Coordinates of C-alpha atoms in Angstrom, one line a residue:
X21 CA 113.6 -47.8 -8.5
X22 CA 114.1 -44.6 -6.0
X23 CA 113.7 -41.3 -7.0
X24 CA 116.6 -39.1 -5.7
X25 CA 115.9 -35.5 -4.4
X26 CA 116.9 -32.4 -6.0
X27 CA 121.0 -32.3 -5.6
X28 CA 121.6 -35.9 -4.5
X29 CA 121.7 -37.3 -7.7
X30 CA 124.4 -34.3 -9.1
X31 CA 126.2 -35.0 -5.7
X32 CA 126.5 -38.5 -7.0
X33 CA 127.6 -37.9 -10.4
X34 CA 130.3 -35.8 -9.3
X35 CA 132.7 -38.4 -8.2
X36 CA 133.6 -37.0 -4.7
X37 CA 130.8 -37.7 -2.5
X38 CA 130.1 -37.0 1.4
X39 CA 127.7 -39.9 2.1
X40 CA 126.7 -41.4 5.5
X41 CA 124.4 -43.8 6.9
X42 CA 121.5 -42.9 9.2
X43 CA 119.4 -45.4 11.1
X44 CA 115.8 -44.2 12.9
X45 CA 114.2 -46.2 15.5
X46 CA 110.9 -46.1 16.9
X47 CA 110.6 -48.4 20.0
X48 CA 107.3 -49.8 21.2
X49 CA 106.9 -47.3 23.9
X50 CA 107.0 -44.3 21.1
X51 CA 110.6 -43.0 22.0
X52 CA 112.5 -41.9 18.5
X53 CA 116.1 -42.3 18.2
X54 CA 118.3 -41.6 15.5
X55 CA 121.9 -43.1 15.0
X56 CA 124.8 -42.7 12.2
X57 CA 128.3 -43.8 11.2
X58 CA 129.5 -40.3 10.5
X59 CA 131.5 -38.7 12.9
X60 CA 129.2 -35.7 14.0
X61 CA 125.4 -35.5 14.8
X62 CA 123.0 -34.7 11.8
X63 CA 119.3 -33.4 12.3
X64 CA 116.7 -33.6 10.0
X65 CA 113.1 -34.7 9.9
X66 CA 112.9 -33.7 13.6
X67 CA 115.2 -36.0 14.7
X68 CA 118.7 -35.9 16.0
X69 CA 120.8 -38.7 14.4
X70 CA 124.0 -39.2 17.4
X71 CA 127.4 -39.7 16.2
X72 CA 129.9 -42.4 18.1
X73 CA 127.1 -44.7 19.3
X74 CA 128.7 -47.8 17.7
X75 CA 126.2 -48.2 15.8
X76 CA 126.7 -50.4 12.2
X77 CA 124.7 -52.2 9.9
X78 CA 125.8 -55.2 7.4
X79 CA 125.7 -55.2 3.9
X80 CA 122.1 -54.8 2.5
X81 CA 120.9 -57.7 0.5
X82 CA 117.7 -57.4 -1.5
X83 CA 116.2 -59.9 -4.1
X84 CA 113.3 -59.5 -6.6
X85 CA 109.8 -60.8 -5.8
X86 CA 108.7 -61.1 -2.4
X87 CA 112.0 -62.3 -0.7
X88 CA 112.3 -60.8 2.8
X89 CA 115.7 -58.2 2.6
X90 CA 118.1 -59.4 4.9
X91 CA 120.1 -56.6 7.3
X92 CA 121.6 -57.1 10.4
X93 CA 122.4 -53.8 13.0
X94 CA 125.2 -54.0 15.5
X95 CA 125.5 -51.9 18.2
X96 CA 127.4 -51.1 21.6
X97 CA 124.8 -51.1 24.9
X98 CA 125.8 -47.6 26.2
X99 CA 123.8 -45.6 28.8
X100 CA 123.4 -42.9 26.7
X101 CA 121.8 -44.7 23.9
X102 CA 120.7 -48.7 23.9
X103 CA 121.0 -50.2 27.5
X104 CA 120.7 -54.2 28.4
X105 CA 117.9 -53.1 30.3
X106 CA 115.8 -51.6 28.0
X107 CA 116.6 -54.4 25.6
X108 CA 115.6 -57.0 28.3
X109 CA 112.1 -55.0 28.5
X110 CA 111.4 -56.0 25.2
X111 CA 111.2 -52.2 24.5
X112 CA 112.8 -53.0 21.2
X113 CA 110.9 -56.0 20.1
X114 CA 109.2 -55.3 16.8
X115 CA 110.5 -51.6 16.5
X116 CA 109.9 -49.4 13.6
X117 CA 113.2 -48.5 11.7
X118 CA 114.0 -46.3 8.4
X119 CA 117.6 -46.6 7.4
X120 CA 118.8 -43.3 5.0
X121 CA 121.6 -42.7 3.0
X122 CA 122.5 -39.3 3.5
X123 CA 125.0 -36.4 2.3
X124 CA 126.0 -35.3 5.7
X125 CA 127.1 -31.7 4.0
X126 CA 123.6 -30.9 2.8
X127 CA 121.3 -33.3 5.0
X128 CA 118.4 -32.4 2.6
X129 CA 119.8 -34.7 0.0
X130 CA 118.7 -37.8 1.1
X131 CA 116.9 -41.2 0.3
X132 CA 115.4 -43.9 2.1
X133 CA 116.6 -47.2 1.4
X134 CA 115.0 -49.3 3.5
X135 CA 111.9 -49.4 6.1
X136 CA 111.0 -51.9 8.4
X137 CA 110.8 -53.6 11.7
X138 CA 113.7 -55.2 14.3
X139 CA 113.5 -58.9 14.4
X140 CA 115.2 -61.4 16.5
X141 CA 117.5 -59.4 19.0
X142 CA 120.5 -61.2 20.4
X143 CA 123.0 -59.4 23.0
X144 CA 126.5 -59.7 24.9
X145 CA 128.1 -58.3 27.7
X146 CA 129.0 -55.1 25.4
X147 CA 127.0 -55.3 22.5
X148 CA 123.9 -56.4 20.7
X149 CA 123.0 -57.6 17.3
X150 CA 119.4 -57.1 15.7
X151 CA 117.7 -58.5 12.7
X152 CA 115.8 -56.0 10.4
X153 CA 113.0 -57.6 8.7
X154 CA 111.6 -55.6 5.6
X155 CA 108.0 -54.9 5.1
X156 CA 107.8 -58.1 2.8
X157 CA 108.0 -60.0 6.2
X158 CA 104.7 -58.8 7.0
X159 CA 102.9 -61.1 4.0
X160 CA 104.5 -64.1 5.8
X161 CA 102.5 -63.5 9.2
X162 CA 99.0 -65.5 9.8
X163 CA 95.8 -63.2 9.5
X164 CA 92.4 -64.2 10.2
X165 CA 91.5 -67.3 12.2
X166 CA 93.3 -70.4 12.7
X167 CA 91.5 -73.8 12.7
X168 CA 92.1 -75.3 15.8
X169 CA 90.8 -77.3 18.7
X170 CA 91.3 -74.7 21.7
X171 CA 89.9 -71.4 21.3
X172 CA 91.5 -68.4 19.8
X173 CA 90.3 -65.7 21.0
X174 CA 92.0 -63.4 24.0
X175 CA 90.7 -63.5 27.6
X176 CA 88.8 -60.6 27.9
X177 CA 88.5 -59.4 24.4
X178 CA 85.1 -58.7 22.8
X179 CA 84.9 -62.2 21.3
X180 CA 85.6 -63.7 24.7
X181 CA 83.4 -61.6 26.4
X182 CA 84.7 -62.2 30.0
X183 CA 84.7 -59.4 32.4
X184 CA 88.3 -59.0 33.6
X185 CA 87.3 -56.6 36.1
X186 CA 85.4 -59.3 37.9
X187 CA 87.2 -60.1 41.1
X188 CA 87.0 -63.5 40.3
X189 CA 89.6 -63.0 37.3
X190 CA 92.1 -60.5 38.6
X191 CA 93.8 -59.6 41.9
X192 CA 96.6 -57.3 43.6
X193 CA 99.3 -57.9 45.8
X194 CA 102.8 -57.3 46.5
X195 CA 106.1 -59.0 46.6
X196 CA 107.3 -60.5 49.9
X197 CA 110.5 -61.9 49.0
X198 CA 112.5 -62.9 45.5
X199 CA 113.5 -66.4 45.2
X200 CA 115.1 -65.4 41.5
X201 CA 115.6 -61.7 41.4
X202 CA 113.9 -61.4 38.0
X203 CA 111.7 -64.2 37.5
X204 CA 110.3 -66.5 40.7
X205 CA 108.4 -64.1 43.7
X206 CA 106.5 -64.8 46.5
X207 CA 103.3 -62.5 47.2
X208 CA 100.7 -61.7 49.5
X209 CA 97.3 -60.6 48.8
X210 CA 96.3 -63.8 46.8
X211 CA 95.9 -66.2 49.1
X212 CA 92.0 -66.4 48.2
X213 CA 92.9 -68.0 44.7
X214 CA 93.4 -71.8 44.2
X215 CA 96.9 -72.8 42.9
X216 CA 97.1 -72.5 39.2
X217 CA 94.4 -70.0 39.1
X218 CA 96.8 -67.3 37.5
X219 CA 99.0 -70.0 35.3
X220 CA 98.8 -68.7 32.0
X221 CA 97.6 -65.1 33.1
X222 CA 99.7 -61.8 33.2
X223 CA 101.2 -59.8 36.3
X224 CA 101.9 -56.1 35.6
X225 CA 103.8 -53.9 38.2
X226 CA 102.6 -51.0 39.6
X227 CA 105.5 -50.1 41.6
X228 CA 109.6 -50.7 42.2
X229 CA 111.9 -50.5 39.1
X230 CA 109.7 -52.8 37.0
X231 CA 106.4 -50.2 37.6
X232 CA 104.4 -50.4 34.0
X233 CA 106.2 -53.7 32.9
X234 CA 104.0 -56.3 32.3
X235 CA 105.0 -60.0 31.9
X236 CA 103.0 -64.0 31.2
X237 CA 103.1 -66.1 34.4
X238 CA 104.4 -69.5 33.6
X239 CA 103.5 -71.0 37.0
X240 CA 101.1 -69.7 39.9
X241 CA 101.4 -72.2 43.1
X242 CA 100.1 -72.3 46.4
X243 CA 101.6 -74.1 49.5
X244 CA 99.7 -73.4 52.5
X245 CA 99.8 -69.3 53.2
X246 CA 102.7 -69.2 50.7
X247 CA 102.0 -68.0 47.3
X248 CA 104.6 -68.3 44.6
X249 CA 104.9 -66.9 41.1
X250 CA 106.8 -67.9 38.1
X251 CA 107.1 -65.6 34.9
X252 CA 108.2 -67.1 31.6
X253 CA 110.6 -63.9 31.1
X254 CA 113.3 -62.2 33.3
X255 CA 112.1 -58.9 33.7
X256 CA 114.4 -55.7 33.1
X257 CA 114.9 -54.9 36.7
X258 CA 115.3 -56.9 40.0
X259 CA 112.0 -57.9 41.7
X260 CA 112.1 -56.7 45.6
X261 CA 110.2 -57.0 48.4
X262 CA 107.2 -54.3 48.8
X263 CA 106.7 -54.0 44.6
X264 CA 102.8 -53.9 44.1
X265 CA 101.0 -55.5 41.1
X266 CA 98.2 -56.4 39.6
X267 CA 97.3 -60.2 38.5
X268 CA 95.0 -61.2 35.5
X269 CA 93.6 -64.9 35.7
X270 CA 95.6 -67.6 32.9
X271 CA 93.4 -69.3 30.2
X272 CA 94.6 -72.5 28.6
X273 CA 91.8 -72.1 26.0
X274 CA 90.2 -75.6 26.2
X275 CA 86.7 -76.3 26.6
X276 CA 87.0 -77.7 29.9
X277 CA 88.4 -74.5 31.4
X278 CA 85.7 -72.3 29.6
X279 CA 83.1 -74.6 31.2
X280 CA 84.4 -74.8 34.9
X281 CA 86.3 -71.6 35.0
X282 CA 85.0 -69.0 33.5
X283 CA 81.5 -70.6 32.4
X284 CA 81.8 -69.0 29.3
X285 CA 81.2 -72.1 26.8
X286 CA 78.7 -70.0 24.6
X287 CA 81.6 -67.9 23.7
X288 CA 84.1 -70.6 23.0
X289 CA 86.0 -69.9 20.0
X290 CA 87.5 -72.9 19.1
X291 CA 86.6 -76.1 17.1
X292 CA 86.3 -78.9 19.5
X293 CA 85.0 -82.1 17.3
X294 CA 87.1 -81.1 14.6
X295 CA 88.4 -84.5 13.2
X296 CA 91.9 -85.2 13.9
X297 CA 94.7 -87.6 12.8
X298 CA 93.2 -90.8 14.0
X299 CA 90.2 -90.2 11.5
X300 CA 92.8 -89.6 8.6
X301 CA 94.3 -92.7 9.1
X302 CA 91.4 -94.7 10.2
X303 CA 90.1 -97.9 7.7
X304 CA 87.3 -101.1 8.1
X305 CA 88.4 -103.1 11.0
X306 CA 87.5 -107.0 9.5
X307 CA 88.9 -108.4 12.1
X308 CA 86.0 -108.1 14.2
X309 CA 83.2 -107.1 11.7
X310 CA 83.2 -103.5 12.5
X311 CA 83.2 -101.7 9.0
X312 CA 82.7 -98.1 10.7
X313 CA 86.2 -96.9 11.4
X314 CA 86.7 -98.7 14.8
X315 CA 90.3 -99.3 14.1
X316 CA 90.9 -95.9 15.6
X317 CA 90.8 -97.3 18.7
X318 CA 93.1 -100.0 18.1

């Protein structure tokens, strides 16, 4: 049950209302944006809620219990508001959102209707659509450690212990050419590293249109003196010759890599000897007289 501020209940009881919707977004980079379906801008809480942005929302559906609220927001791609480049740069991924019901004639009369985060975002040529997830969504997320054969630590974190400032595990370079404008490029400065060394790692651009943006590496190849980097996803802007970057080694989280590549098996955080499905379905094999579960090799 929501508690309405002074005056709003009287306004609702009057039968003639001046209500509108307002949405507040807090992006991953800290930028705060406000939108409203009213025909003029509104200001409250230190945020200006812009009108005429093409930002609308579907019907809000709520259920009893811990079910996740269902709501979709639709907006136009505008250079003055939400741009395709910002969406592609993942600045809106998991962005915080607040949805307010406001009396536009007296903005102090308002009530917070929903609070949560943006989920899946899809975009077209002129518009985008975003799923809005309620706070109950967090209850469905996995917390704590996972019981896996592979390591569940992140390379370089406190549990892993690898020093990523070690020159063996990081490098710097510059783009020499783009094979796919925003995903695949050739680079200089990495000739000392073996092919595949940076596969699964991360590249962070320090100059150019993508300066400050990072992306995971899908593949690192080397043919003679030519080094090729392929990213998992396209960046927000074109990658061009001369763009500088820093690059971090990749880890596939297996015991083999932990031993051979990082010499860090003492800090391995997986369970490589956990029994698998073969142990679950094992049974005594009478055919050869072996009754110790040898049928797993059959």
